[in-house]
Amino acid sequence: MKNYSLETKCVQAGYTPKNGEPREMPIYQSTTFKYDTSEDMGKLFDLEASGYFYSRLQNPTCDYVAAKICELEGGSAAMLTSSGQAANFFAIFNIANCGDHIISSASIYGGTFNLFNVTMKKMGIDFTFVSPEATEEEIQAAFKPNTKAIFGETIANPTLHVLDIEKFARVAHKNGVPLIIDNTFPTPIFCRPFEWGADIVTHATTKYMDGHASTIGGCIVDSGKFDWLAHKEKYPGLTTPDDSYHGIVYAEKFGKEGAYITKATAQLMRDFGCTQSPQSAYYINLGLESLHVRMPKHAENALKVAEFLKNDSRVEWVIFPGLKGDKYYDLAQKYMPNGTCGVVSFGVKGGRAAAEKFMKNLRLAAIETHVADARTCVLHPANATHRQLSDEQLKAAGISPNLIRFSCGIESAEDLIKDIDNALKSIEE
Ligand SMILES: *Cc1c(COP(=O)(O)O)cnc(C)c1O
């Protein structure tokens, strides 16, 4: 499907039935696969032949969906994981061991920040967090001899900061390490980080790709461009023999295009088992089939909502990278000229109490710990994810007590604005 447009790939890439096969992607609901001889199966265990033997490592349904996301991102290989968290963990743990160091943007998803700053630190992997606005010199200053990758989010959840991907890629490559980008918010419909120099892309398919709040999932895509053998001493996991597969050297046997994902599948998935289920992969594929139709509607609704909020005297501030005048508007125009995402954040005048009243009086937007759903959802972090913090602590965390995170669905923008307008009116009553 390489020569087709993104729209066509959303609908038809991945599973392509041959003569007489099911039109709809089959769910291979099987833990295991049958072979005629032990020798046949032995070749799979030695990574001498490709094929399926146990669904903890690979399953055809999951591979169809991974192949579709791979085509959308323009990568060389991809794999599904059980969640976005698992995707980001594997993406880094595949090339970093105890004693290694990673540079990450400080503006990232809270779950990822905890994974890096608490859990992976306990595993002996050290992180330095830099501002997404850091200069090349500042990023360079964070490098250590044991640095193995740079990590960032195209549009950060929930701060909505936009990453200058080319700048971070330049510094990464100057130091011989890959740039890993979590592209969950814009999806490949609005941004394809490989075109800007990123080497590995991750996704929480949980968000827009599924798009219906039905299925937790993740994906890792490799661009196939990073030359592991050229930095042999830095990546021994890819460039020296793996004893658990009779001394295979991934980078030699599978090349630039296949080494990274083969190792993550054959080694990390085998050992950690953060596998996506074929049933769940099927749901994700249903979401992907309409991704190119939904994303522009999410972005259009968010822009209309952001413009309404910007011009409303009851609102203190608005952040949306697609809005003219936003701090990140120019960067968003460069990397995502056709749209950014559906999430807008804003502060109502009157502080925490006003925000609470606003939340109580929404009718259409539902209060949820979620974003990127076809149905509009909304969160008041000071009263939900961050409710244990005092107003002073909230400020230190960059979250004001009146912050509302509003994830625009694909309903009518006019209805969403009416809902917001009514809830704002209630503050004054
Ligand atoms: C939600 C999210 C994740 C984590 O995904 P889960 O599927 O919830 O584990 C990672 N990165 C970003 C940007 C997210 O929004």
PDB file of C-alpha atoms in Angstrom, residues 42-214:
ATOM      1  CA  GLY A  42      12.652 -25.379  16.095  1.00  0.00           C
ATOM      2  CA  LYS A  43      13.482 -23.013  13.225  1.00  0.00           C
ATOM      3  CA  LEU A  44      11.034 -20.471  14.669  1.00  0.00           C
ATOM      4  CA  PHE A  45      12.612 -20.744  18.118  1.00  0.00           C
ATOM      5  CA  ASP A  46      16.040 -20.137  16.566  1.00  0.00           C
ATOM      6  CA  LEU A  47      14.683 -17.090  14.654  1.00  0.00           C
ATOM      7  CA  GLU A  48      15.795 -18.943  11.483  1.00  0.00           C
ATOM      8  CA  ALA A  49      12.289 -18.813   9.989  1.00  0.00           C
ATOM      9  CA  SER A  50       9.488 -16.291  10.526  1.00  0.00           C
ATOM     10  CA  GLY A  51       6.125 -17.527  11.728  1.00  0.00           C
ATOM     11  CA  TYR A  52       3.921 -17.860  14.772  1.00  0.00           C
ATOM     12  CA  PHE A  53       4.240 -20.215  17.680  1.00  0.00           C
ATOM     13  CA  TYR A  54       2.872 -18.503  20.772  1.00  0.00           C
ATOM     14  CA  SER A  55       0.687 -15.388  21.030  1.00  0.00           C
ATOM     15  CA  ARG A  56       2.697 -13.887  23.900  1.00  0.00           C
ATOM     16  CA  LEU A  57       5.309 -13.048  21.261  1.00  0.00           C
ATOM     17  CA  GLN A  58       3.307 -12.578  18.073  1.00  0.00           C
ATOM     18  CA  ASN A  59      -0.200 -13.085  16.734  1.00  0.00           C
ATOM     19  CA  PRO A  60      -1.360 -12.541  13.124  1.00  0.00           C
ATOM     20  CA  THR A  61      -4.253 -10.203  14.081  1.00  0.00           C
ATOM     21  CA  CYS A  62      -1.949  -7.999  16.159  1.00  0.00           C
ATOM     22  CA  ASP A  63       0.613  -8.021  13.334  1.00  0.00           C
ATOM     23  CA  TYR A  64      -1.962  -6.842  10.765  1.00  0.00           C
ATOM     24  CA  VAL A  65      -2.788  -3.851  12.963  1.00  0.00           C
ATOM     25  CA  ALA A  66       0.892  -3.112  13.695  1.00  0.00           C
ATOM     26  CA  ALA A  67       1.551  -3.251   9.930  1.00  0.00           C
ATOM     27  CA  LYS A  68      -1.207  -0.690   9.315  1.00  0.00           C
ATOM     28  CA  ILE A  69       0.207   1.747  11.906  1.00  0.00           C
ATOM     29  CA  CYS A  70       3.693   1.113  10.470  1.00  0.00           C
ATOM     30  CA  GLU A  71       2.479   2.163   7.005  1.00  0.00           C
ATOM     31  CA  LEU A  72       0.734   5.239   8.391  1.00  0.00           C
ATOM     32  CA  GLU A  73       3.949   6.385  10.112  1.00  0.00           C
ATOM     33  CA  GLY A  74       6.167   5.393   7.171  1.00  0.00           C
ATOM     34  CA  GLY A  75       8.268   2.991   9.258  1.00  0.00           C
ATOM     35  CA  SER A  76      10.076  -0.276   8.539  1.00  0.00           C
ATOM     36  CA  ALA A  77       8.662  -2.478  11.345  1.00  0.00           C
ATOM     37  CA  ALA A  78       6.177  -2.199  14.220  1.00  0.00           C
ATOM     38  CA  MET A  79       4.664  -4.101  17.125  1.00  0.00           C
ATOM     39  CA  LEU A  80       1.593  -3.707  19.323  1.00  0.00           C
ATOM     40  CA  THR A  81       1.841  -3.647  23.120  1.00  0.00           C
ATOM     41  CA  SER A  82      -0.784  -4.037  25.833  1.00  0.00           C
ATOM     42  CA  SER A  83      -0.798  -0.298  26.623  1.00  0.00           C
ATOM     43  CA  GLY A  84       0.856   3.001  25.814  1.00  0.00           C
ATOM     44  CA  GLN A  85       2.849   2.646  29.031  1.00  0.00           C
ATOM     45  CA  ALA A  86       4.247  -0.693  27.830  1.00  0.00           C
ATOM     46  CA  ALA A  87       5.143   0.870  24.465  1.00  0.00           C
ATOM     47  CA  ASN A  88       7.207   3.652  26.051  1.00  0.00           C
ATOM     48  CA  PHE A  89       8.834   1.254  28.526  1.00  0.00           C
ATOM     49  CA  PHE A  90       9.863  -1.204  25.772  1.00  0.00           C
ATOM     50  CA  ALA A  91      10.953   1.566  23.402  1.00  0.00           C
ATOM     51  CA  ILE A  92      13.582   2.631  25.922  1.00  0.00           C
ATOM     52  CA  PHE A  93      14.393  -0.636  27.696  1.00  0.00           C
ATOM     53  CA  ASN A  94      15.140  -2.217  24.306  1.00  0.00           C
ATOM     54  CA  ILE A  95      18.278  -0.044  24.043  1.00  0.00           C
ATOM     55  CA  ALA A  96      19.064   1.015  27.637  1.00  0.00           C
ATOM     56  CA  ASN A  97      20.210  -1.132  30.554  1.00  0.00           C
ATOM     57  CA  CYS A  98      21.023  -0.617  34.207  1.00  0.00           C
ATOM     58  CA  GLY A  99      23.722   2.072  34.335  1.00  0.00           C
ATOM     59  CA  ASP A 100      22.506   3.899  31.217  1.00  0.00           C
ATOM     60  CA  HIS A 101      21.061   7.391  30.875  1.00  0.00           C
ATOM     61  CA  ILE A 102      18.203   8.937  28.860  1.00  0.00           C
ATOM     62  CA  ILE A 103      17.388  12.584  28.118  1.00  0.00           C
ATOM     63  CA  SER A 104      13.660  13.338  28.129  1.00  0.00           C
ATOM     64  CA  SER A 105      11.541  16.390  27.539  1.00  0.00           C
ATOM     65  CA  ALA A 106      10.065  17.508  30.868  1.00  0.00           C
ATOM     66  CA  SER A 107       6.679  18.097  29.205  1.00  0.00           C
ATOM     67  CA  ILE A 108       5.352  14.551  28.983  1.00  0.00           C
ATOM     68  CA  TYR A 109       2.347  12.488  30.072  1.00  0.00           C
ATOM     69  CA  GLY A 110       2.195  12.027  33.866  1.00  0.00           C
ATOM     70  CA  GLY A 111       2.188   8.233  33.585  1.00  0.00           C
ATOM     71  CA  THR A 112       5.319   8.306  31.459  1.00  0.00           C
ATOM     72  CA  PHE A 113       6.992  10.735  33.866  1.00  0.00           C
ATOM     73  CA  ASN A 114       6.364   8.329  36.776  1.00  0.00           C
ATOM     74  CA  LEU A 115       7.606   5.382  34.704  1.00  0.00           C
ATOM     75  CA  PHE A 116      10.859   7.238  33.968  1.00  0.00           C
ATOM     76  CA  ASN A 117      11.401   9.176  37.164  1.00  0.00           C
ATOM     77  CA  VAL A 118      10.431   6.513  39.697  1.00  0.00           C
ATOM     78  CA  THR A 119      10.186   2.986  38.297  1.00  0.00           C
ATOM     79  CA  MET A 120      12.919   2.982  35.655  1.00  0.00           C
ATOM     80  CA  LYS A 121      15.215   4.900  37.999  1.00  0.00           C
ATOM     81  CA  LYS A 122      14.791   1.991  40.440  1.00  0.00           C
ATOM     82  CA  MET A 123      15.941  -0.286  37.622  1.00  0.00           C
ATOM     83  CA  GLY A 124      19.158   1.757  37.413  1.00  0.00           C
ATOM     84  CA  ILE A 125      18.310   3.817  34.326  1.00  0.00           C
ATOM     85  CA  ASP A 126      18.932   7.498  34.943  1.00  0.00           C
ATOM     86  CA  PHE A 127      16.905  10.329  33.351  1.00  0.00           C
ATOM     87  CA  THR A 128      17.638  14.003  32.804  1.00  0.00           C
ATOM     88  CA  PHE A 129      14.577  16.126  32.037  1.00  0.00           C
ATOM     89  CA  VAL A 130      15.022  19.175  29.808  1.00  0.00           C
ATOM     90  CA  SER A 131      12.536  21.860  28.816  1.00  0.00           C
ATOM     91  CA  PRO A 132      10.872  21.240  25.433  1.00  0.00           C
ATOM     92  CA  GLU A 133      12.113  24.749  24.683  1.00  0.00           C
ATOM     93  CA  ALA A 134      15.740  23.941  25.555  1.00  0.00           C
ATOM     94  CA  THR A 135      18.326  25.268  23.095  1.00  0.00           C
ATOM     95  CA  GLU A 136      20.647  22.863  21.249  1.00  0.00           C
ATOM     96  CA  GLU A 137      23.396  23.868  23.680  1.00  0.00           C
ATOM     97  CA  GLU A 138      21.183  23.100  26.682  1.00  0.00           C
ATOM     98  CA  ILE A 139      20.203  19.685  25.286  1.00  0.00           C
ATOM     99  CA  GLN A 140      23.876  18.998  24.497  1.00  0.00           C
ATOM    100  CA  ALA A 141      24.817  19.888  28.083  1.00  0.00           C
ATOM    101  CA  ALA A 142      22.514  17.128  29.352  1.00  0.00           C
ATOM    102  CA  PHE A 143      24.488  14.444  27.475  1.00  0.00           C
ATOM    103  CA  LYS A 144      26.635  11.959  29.385  1.00  0.00           C
ATOM    104  CA  PRO A 145      28.934   9.226  28.048  1.00  0.00           C
ATOM    105  CA  ASN A 146      26.207   6.654  28.902  1.00  0.00           C
ATOM    106  CA  THR A 147      23.277   8.514  27.236  1.00  0.00           C
ATOM    107  CA  LYS A 148      21.361   6.129  24.943  1.00  0.00           C
ATOM    108  CA  ALA A 149      18.381   8.102  23.585  1.00  0.00           C
ATOM    109  CA  ILE A 150      16.325  11.309  23.668  1.00  0.00           C
ATOM    110  CA  PHE A 151      12.568  11.097  24.326  1.00  0.00           C
ATOM    111  CA  GLY A 152       9.731  13.596  23.809  1.00  0.00           C
ATOM    112  CA  GLU A 153       6.053  13.983  22.858  1.00  0.00           C
ATOM    113  CA  THR A 154       5.002  15.715  19.614  1.00  0.00           C
ATOM    114  CA  ILE A 155       2.205  17.480  21.538  1.00  0.00           C
ATOM    115  CA  ALA A 156       2.568  16.958  25.277  1.00  0.00           C
ATOM    116  CA  ASN A 157      -0.351  15.612  27.319  1.00  0.00           C
ATOM    117  CA  PRO A 158      -1.689  17.661  29.106  1.00  0.00           C
ATOM    118  CA  THR A 159       0.445  20.827  28.745  1.00  0.00           C
ATOM    119  CA  LEU A 160      -0.048  20.917  24.921  1.00  0.00           C
ATOM    120  CA  HIS A 161       3.585  22.024  24.427  1.00  0.00           C
ATOM    121  CA  VAL A 162       4.797  21.295  20.875  1.00  0.00           C
ATOM    122  CA  LEU A 163       8.239  19.710  20.477  1.00  0.00           C
ATOM    123  CA  ASP A 164      10.700  21.046  17.885  1.00  0.00           C
ATOM    124  CA  ILE A 165      11.378  17.546  16.517  1.00  0.00           C
ATOM    125  CA  GLU A 166      14.088  18.598  14.025  1.00  0.00           C
ATOM    126  CA  LYS A 167      16.080  20.353  16.746  1.00  0.00           C
ATOM    127  CA  PHE A 168      15.970  17.379  19.120  1.00  0.00           C
ATOM    128  CA  ALA A 169      16.801  14.977  16.249  1.00  0.00           C
ATOM    129  CA  ARG A 170      19.825  17.083  15.259  1.00  0.00           C
ATOM    130  CA  VAL A 171      21.320  16.965  18.757  1.00  0.00           C
ATOM    131  CA  ALA A 172      20.502  13.243  19.141  1.00  0.00           C
ATOM    132  CA  HIS A 173      22.226  12.340  15.867  1.00  0.00           C
ATOM    133  CA  LYS A 174      25.242  14.548  16.581  1.00  0.00           C
ATOM    134  CA  ASN A 175      25.732  12.370  19.668  1.00  0.00           C
ATOM    135  CA  GLY A 176      25.015   9.057  17.915  1.00  0.00           C
ATOM    136  CA  VAL A 177      21.736   8.254  19.712  1.00  0.00           C
ATOM    137  CA  PRO A 178      18.157   7.848  18.398  1.00  0.00           C
ATOM    138  CA  LEU A 179      15.236  10.229  19.002  1.00  0.00           C
ATOM    139  CA  ILE A 180      12.098   8.495  20.322  1.00  0.00           C
ATOM    140  CA  ILE A 181       8.823  10.400  19.837  1.00  0.00           C
ATOM    141  CA  ASP A 182       5.463   9.640  21.471  1.00  0.00           C
ATOM    142  CA  ASN A 183       3.105  10.711  18.665  1.00  0.00           C
ATOM    143  CA  THR A 184      -0.152   9.878  20.476  1.00  0.00           C
ATOM    144  CA  PHE A 185      -1.867  13.281  20.289  1.00  0.00           C
ATOM    145  CA  PRO A 186      -1.500  14.302  16.621  1.00  0.00           C
ATOM    146  CA  THR A 187      -1.451  10.701  15.245  1.00  0.00           C
ATOM    147  CA  PRO A 188       0.179  10.146  11.821  1.00  0.00           C
ATOM    148  CA  ILE A 189      -2.816  11.917  10.254  1.00  0.00           C
ATOM    149  CA  PHE A 190      -1.408  15.271  11.450  1.00  0.00           C
ATOM    150  CA  CYS A 191       2.294  14.552  12.041  1.00  0.00           C
ATOM    151  CA  ARG A 192       4.766  11.911  10.882  1.00  0.00           C
ATOM    152  CA  PRO A 193       7.854  12.371  13.081  1.00  0.00           C
ATOM    153  CA  PHE A 194      10.074  10.187  10.826  1.00  0.00           C
ATOM    154  CA  GLU A 195       9.811  12.904   8.153  1.00  0.00           C
ATOM    155  CA  TRP A 196      11.464  15.278  10.640  1.00  0.00           C
ATOM    156  CA  GLY A 197      14.302  12.997  11.758  1.00  0.00           C
ATOM    157  CA  ALA A 198      12.790  10.920  14.586  1.00  0.00           C
ATOM    158  CA  ASP A 199      14.041   7.325  14.674  1.00  0.00           C
ATOM    159  CA  ILE A 200      11.394   5.537  16.736  1.00  0.00           C
ATOM    160  CA  VAL A 201       7.731   6.452  17.279  1.00  0.00           C
ATOM    161  CA  THR A 202       5.432   5.243  20.054  1.00  0.00           C
ATOM    162  CA  HIS A 203       1.665   5.474  20.521  1.00  0.00           C
ATOM    163  CA  ALA A 204      -0.989   5.018  23.133  1.00  0.00           C
ATOM    164  CA  THR A 205      -3.475   3.525  20.634  1.00  0.00           C
ATOM    165  CA  THR A 206      -5.870   3.934  23.594  1.00  0.00           C
ATOM    166  CA  LYS A 207      -6.385   7.540  22.525  1.00  0.00           C
ATOM    167  CA  TYR A 208      -7.317   8.736  19.013  1.00  0.00           C
ATOM    168  CA  MET A 209      -6.388   5.525  17.172  1.00  0.00           C
ATOM    169  CA  ASP A 210      -9.028   3.557  19.040  1.00  0.00           C
ATOM    170  CA  GLY A 211     -10.973   6.784  19.472  1.00  0.00           C
ATOM    171  CA  HIS A 212     -14.028   5.258  21.163  1.00  0.00           C
ATOM    172  CA  ALA A 213     -12.682   4.726  24.700  1.00  0.00           C
ATOM    173  CA  SER A 214     -12.993   0.969  24.232  1.00  0.00           C
TER     174      SER A 214
END
